PDB file of C-alpha atoms and ligand atoms in Angstrom:
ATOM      1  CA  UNK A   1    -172.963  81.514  -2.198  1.00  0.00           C
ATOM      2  CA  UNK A   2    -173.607  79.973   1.206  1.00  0.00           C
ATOM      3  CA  UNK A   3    -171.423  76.214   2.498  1.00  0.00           C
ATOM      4  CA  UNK A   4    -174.687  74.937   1.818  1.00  0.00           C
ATOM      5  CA  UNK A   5    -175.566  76.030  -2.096  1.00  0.00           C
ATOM      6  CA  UNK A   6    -172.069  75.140  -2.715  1.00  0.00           C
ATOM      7  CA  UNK A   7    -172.357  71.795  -1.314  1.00  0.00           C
ATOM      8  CA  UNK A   8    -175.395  71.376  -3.628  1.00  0.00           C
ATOM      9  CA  UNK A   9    -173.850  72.489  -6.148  1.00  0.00           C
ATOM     10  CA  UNK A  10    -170.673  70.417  -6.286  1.00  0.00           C
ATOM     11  CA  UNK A  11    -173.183  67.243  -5.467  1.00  0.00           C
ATOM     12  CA  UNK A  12    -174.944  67.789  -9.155  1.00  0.00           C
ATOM     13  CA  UNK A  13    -170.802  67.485 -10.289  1.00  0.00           C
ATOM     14  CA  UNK A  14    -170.846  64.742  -8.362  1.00  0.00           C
ATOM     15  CA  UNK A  15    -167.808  66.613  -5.825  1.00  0.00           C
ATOM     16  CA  UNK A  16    -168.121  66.886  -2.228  1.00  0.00           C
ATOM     17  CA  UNK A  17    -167.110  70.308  -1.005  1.00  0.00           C
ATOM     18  CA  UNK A  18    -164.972  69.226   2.632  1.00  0.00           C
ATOM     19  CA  UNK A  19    -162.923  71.637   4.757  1.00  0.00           C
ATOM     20  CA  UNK A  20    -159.283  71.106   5.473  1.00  0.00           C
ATOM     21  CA  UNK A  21    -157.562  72.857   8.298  1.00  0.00           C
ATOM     22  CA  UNK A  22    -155.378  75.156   7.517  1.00  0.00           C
ATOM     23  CA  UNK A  23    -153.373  74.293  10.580  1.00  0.00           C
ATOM     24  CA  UNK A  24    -152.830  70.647  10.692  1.00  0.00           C
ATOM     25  CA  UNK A  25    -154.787  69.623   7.788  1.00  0.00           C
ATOM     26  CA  UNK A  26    -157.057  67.610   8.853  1.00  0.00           C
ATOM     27  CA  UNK A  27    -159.949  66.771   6.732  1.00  0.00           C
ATOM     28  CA  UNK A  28    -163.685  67.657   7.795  1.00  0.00           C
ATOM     29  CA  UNK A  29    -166.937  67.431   5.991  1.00  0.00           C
ATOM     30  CA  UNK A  30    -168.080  71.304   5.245  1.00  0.00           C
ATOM     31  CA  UNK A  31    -170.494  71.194   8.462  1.00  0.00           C
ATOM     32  CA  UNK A  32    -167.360  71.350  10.336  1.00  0.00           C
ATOM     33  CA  UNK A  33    -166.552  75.007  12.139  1.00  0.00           C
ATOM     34  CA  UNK A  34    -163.418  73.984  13.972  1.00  0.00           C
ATOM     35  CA  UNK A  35    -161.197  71.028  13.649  1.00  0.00           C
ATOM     36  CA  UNK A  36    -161.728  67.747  15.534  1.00  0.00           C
ATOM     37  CA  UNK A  37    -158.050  67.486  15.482  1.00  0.00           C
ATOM     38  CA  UNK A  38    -156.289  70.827  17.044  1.00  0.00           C
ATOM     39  CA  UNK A  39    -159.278  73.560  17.259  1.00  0.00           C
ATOM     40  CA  UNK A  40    -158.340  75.484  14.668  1.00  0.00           C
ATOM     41  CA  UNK A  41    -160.928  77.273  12.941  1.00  0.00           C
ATOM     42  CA  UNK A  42    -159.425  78.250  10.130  1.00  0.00           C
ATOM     43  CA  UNK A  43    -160.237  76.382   6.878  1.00  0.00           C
ATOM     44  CA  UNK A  44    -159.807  76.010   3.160  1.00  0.00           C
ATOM     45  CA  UNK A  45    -162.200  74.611   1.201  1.00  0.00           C
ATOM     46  CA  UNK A  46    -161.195  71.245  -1.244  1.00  0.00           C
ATOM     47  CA  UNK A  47    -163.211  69.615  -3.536  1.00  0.00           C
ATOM     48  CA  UNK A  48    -162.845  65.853  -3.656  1.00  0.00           C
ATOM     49  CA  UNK A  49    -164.340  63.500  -5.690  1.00  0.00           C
ATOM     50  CA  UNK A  50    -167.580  62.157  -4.854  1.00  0.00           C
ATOM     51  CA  UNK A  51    -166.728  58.479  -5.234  1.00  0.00           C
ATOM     52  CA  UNK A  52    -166.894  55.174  -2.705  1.00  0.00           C
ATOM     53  CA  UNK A  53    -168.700  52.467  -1.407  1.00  0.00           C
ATOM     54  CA  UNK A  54    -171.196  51.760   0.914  1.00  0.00           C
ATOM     55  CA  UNK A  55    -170.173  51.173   4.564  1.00  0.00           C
ATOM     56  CA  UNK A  56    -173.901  50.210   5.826  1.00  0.00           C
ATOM     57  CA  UNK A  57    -177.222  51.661   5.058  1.00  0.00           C
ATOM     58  CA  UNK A  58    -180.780  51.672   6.229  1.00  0.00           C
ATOM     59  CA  UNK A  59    -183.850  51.397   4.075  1.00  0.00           C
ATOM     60  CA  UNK A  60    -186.494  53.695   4.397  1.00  0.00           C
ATOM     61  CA  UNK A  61    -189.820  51.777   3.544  1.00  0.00           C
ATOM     62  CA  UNK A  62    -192.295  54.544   5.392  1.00  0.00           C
ATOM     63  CA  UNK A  63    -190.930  58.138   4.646  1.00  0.00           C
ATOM     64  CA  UNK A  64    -191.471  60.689   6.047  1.00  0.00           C
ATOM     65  CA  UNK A  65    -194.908  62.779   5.284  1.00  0.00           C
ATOM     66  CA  UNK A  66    -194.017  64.486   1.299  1.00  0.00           C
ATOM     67  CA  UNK A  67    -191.383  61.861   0.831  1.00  0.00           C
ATOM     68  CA  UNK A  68    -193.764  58.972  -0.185  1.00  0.00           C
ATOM     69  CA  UNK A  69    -193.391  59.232  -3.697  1.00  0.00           C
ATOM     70  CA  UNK A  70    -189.664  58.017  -3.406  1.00  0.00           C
ATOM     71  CA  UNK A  71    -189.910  54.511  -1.538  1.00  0.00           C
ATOM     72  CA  UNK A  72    -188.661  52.368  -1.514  1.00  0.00           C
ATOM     73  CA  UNK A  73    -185.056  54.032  -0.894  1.00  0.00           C
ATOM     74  CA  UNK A  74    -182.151  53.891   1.383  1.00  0.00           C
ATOM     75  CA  UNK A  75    -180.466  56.031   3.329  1.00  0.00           C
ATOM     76  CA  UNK A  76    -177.072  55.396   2.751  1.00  0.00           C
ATOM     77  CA  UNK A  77    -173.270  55.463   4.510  1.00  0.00           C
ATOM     78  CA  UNK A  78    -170.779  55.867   2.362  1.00  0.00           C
ATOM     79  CA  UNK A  79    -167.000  55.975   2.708  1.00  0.00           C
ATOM     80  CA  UNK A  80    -165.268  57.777   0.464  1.00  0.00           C
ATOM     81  CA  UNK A  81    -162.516  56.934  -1.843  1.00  0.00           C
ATOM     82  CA  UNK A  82    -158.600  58.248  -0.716  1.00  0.00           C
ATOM     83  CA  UNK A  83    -159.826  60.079   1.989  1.00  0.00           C
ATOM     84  CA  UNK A  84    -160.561  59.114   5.998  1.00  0.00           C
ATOM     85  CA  UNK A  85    -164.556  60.682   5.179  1.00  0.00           C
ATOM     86  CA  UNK A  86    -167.999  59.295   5.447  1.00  0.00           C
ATOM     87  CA  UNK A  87    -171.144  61.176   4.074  1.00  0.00           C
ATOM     88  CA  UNK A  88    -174.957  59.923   4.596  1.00  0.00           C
ATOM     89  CA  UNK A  89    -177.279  60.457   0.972  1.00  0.00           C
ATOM     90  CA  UNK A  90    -180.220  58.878  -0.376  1.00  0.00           C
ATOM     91  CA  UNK A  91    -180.513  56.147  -3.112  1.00  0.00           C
ATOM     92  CA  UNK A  92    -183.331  55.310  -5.273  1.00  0.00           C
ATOM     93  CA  UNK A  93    -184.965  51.601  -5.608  1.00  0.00           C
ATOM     94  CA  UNK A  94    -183.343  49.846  -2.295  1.00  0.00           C
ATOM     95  CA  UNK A  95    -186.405  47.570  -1.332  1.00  0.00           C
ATOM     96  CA  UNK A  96    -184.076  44.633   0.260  1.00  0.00           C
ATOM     97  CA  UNK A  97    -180.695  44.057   1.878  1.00  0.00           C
ATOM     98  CA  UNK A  98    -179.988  41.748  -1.571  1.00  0.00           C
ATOM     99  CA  UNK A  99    -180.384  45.167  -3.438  1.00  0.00           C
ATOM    100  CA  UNK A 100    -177.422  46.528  -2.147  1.00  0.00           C
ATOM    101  CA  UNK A 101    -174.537  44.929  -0.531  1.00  0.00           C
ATOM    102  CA  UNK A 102    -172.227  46.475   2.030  1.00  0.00           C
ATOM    103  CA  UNK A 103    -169.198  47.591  -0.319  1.00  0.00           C
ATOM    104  CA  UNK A 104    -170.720  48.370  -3.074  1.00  0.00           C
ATOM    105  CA  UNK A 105    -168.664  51.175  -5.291  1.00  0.00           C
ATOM    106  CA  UNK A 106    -171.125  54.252  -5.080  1.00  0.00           C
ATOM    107  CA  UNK A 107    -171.184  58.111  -6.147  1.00  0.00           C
ATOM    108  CA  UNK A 108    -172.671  61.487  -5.565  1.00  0.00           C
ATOM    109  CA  UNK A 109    -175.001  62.277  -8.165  1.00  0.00           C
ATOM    110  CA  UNK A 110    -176.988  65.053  -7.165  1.00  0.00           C
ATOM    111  CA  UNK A 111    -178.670  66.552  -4.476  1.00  0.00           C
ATOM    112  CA  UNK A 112    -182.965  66.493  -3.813  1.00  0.00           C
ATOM    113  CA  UNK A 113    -185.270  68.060  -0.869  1.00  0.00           C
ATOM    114  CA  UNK A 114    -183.675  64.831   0.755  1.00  0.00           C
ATOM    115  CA  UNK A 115    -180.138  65.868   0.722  1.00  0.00           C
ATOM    116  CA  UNK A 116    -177.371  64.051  -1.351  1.00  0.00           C
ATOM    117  CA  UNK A 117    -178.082  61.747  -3.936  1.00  0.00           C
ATOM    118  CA  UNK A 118    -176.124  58.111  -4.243  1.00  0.00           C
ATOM    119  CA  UNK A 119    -176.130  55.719  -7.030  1.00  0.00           C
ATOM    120  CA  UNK A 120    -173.773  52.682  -7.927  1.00  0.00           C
ATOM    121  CA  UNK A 121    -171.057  53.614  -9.918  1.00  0.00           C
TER     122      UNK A 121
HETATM  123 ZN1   ZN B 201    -156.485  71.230  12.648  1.00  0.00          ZN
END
């Protein structure tokens, strides 16, 4: 399986596949290919849970052409829970800022043609 079916995949179990460096272990999302920290580009791959809140967000009102059918949405920040990681997804029925406040406690919950789903936990 490629980094990127396994990322899907673990997003529908509501994980997030990450890569830690062997070296110093440092945590990276699984795009990384060498660590931010020391260079290393050796890595094991940990599953953490998909679970935390919403650092900021910005919603989408015109999509992009094929995406119509899913606004209004947002394309959210989140910061995960334990762990010093951020991932971007997509939540359904954002229309307003009052929708969703910064903080809220979010999760993975699946994965589109958009990327990463998000909804409140
Ligand atoms: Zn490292």
């Amino acid at each position: 399986m490629s980094v990127e079916e396994q990322v899907i995949e673990n997003a529908r179990q509501g994980k997030l596949l990450t890569h830690k460096c062997a070296d110093c272990r440092y945590l990276h999302l699984s795009t990384a290919y060498y660590c931010r920290q020391c260079g290393s580009e050796d890595f094991e791959d940990v599953l953490v849970d998909g679970k935390g809140t919403v650092a900021t967000y910005t919603i989408i009102t015109v999509a992009p052409a094929g995406f119509e059918k899913y606004t209004p949405y947002a394309f959210v920040i989140m910061k995960l829970d334990g762990v010093d990681l951020r991932i971007s997804g997509f939540m359904e029925g954002i229309a307003t800022p009052d929708d969703l406040p910064v903080g809220t406690p979010a999760k993975i919950t699946g994965f589109d043609e958009r990327g990463i789903l998000i909804q409140r936990q």
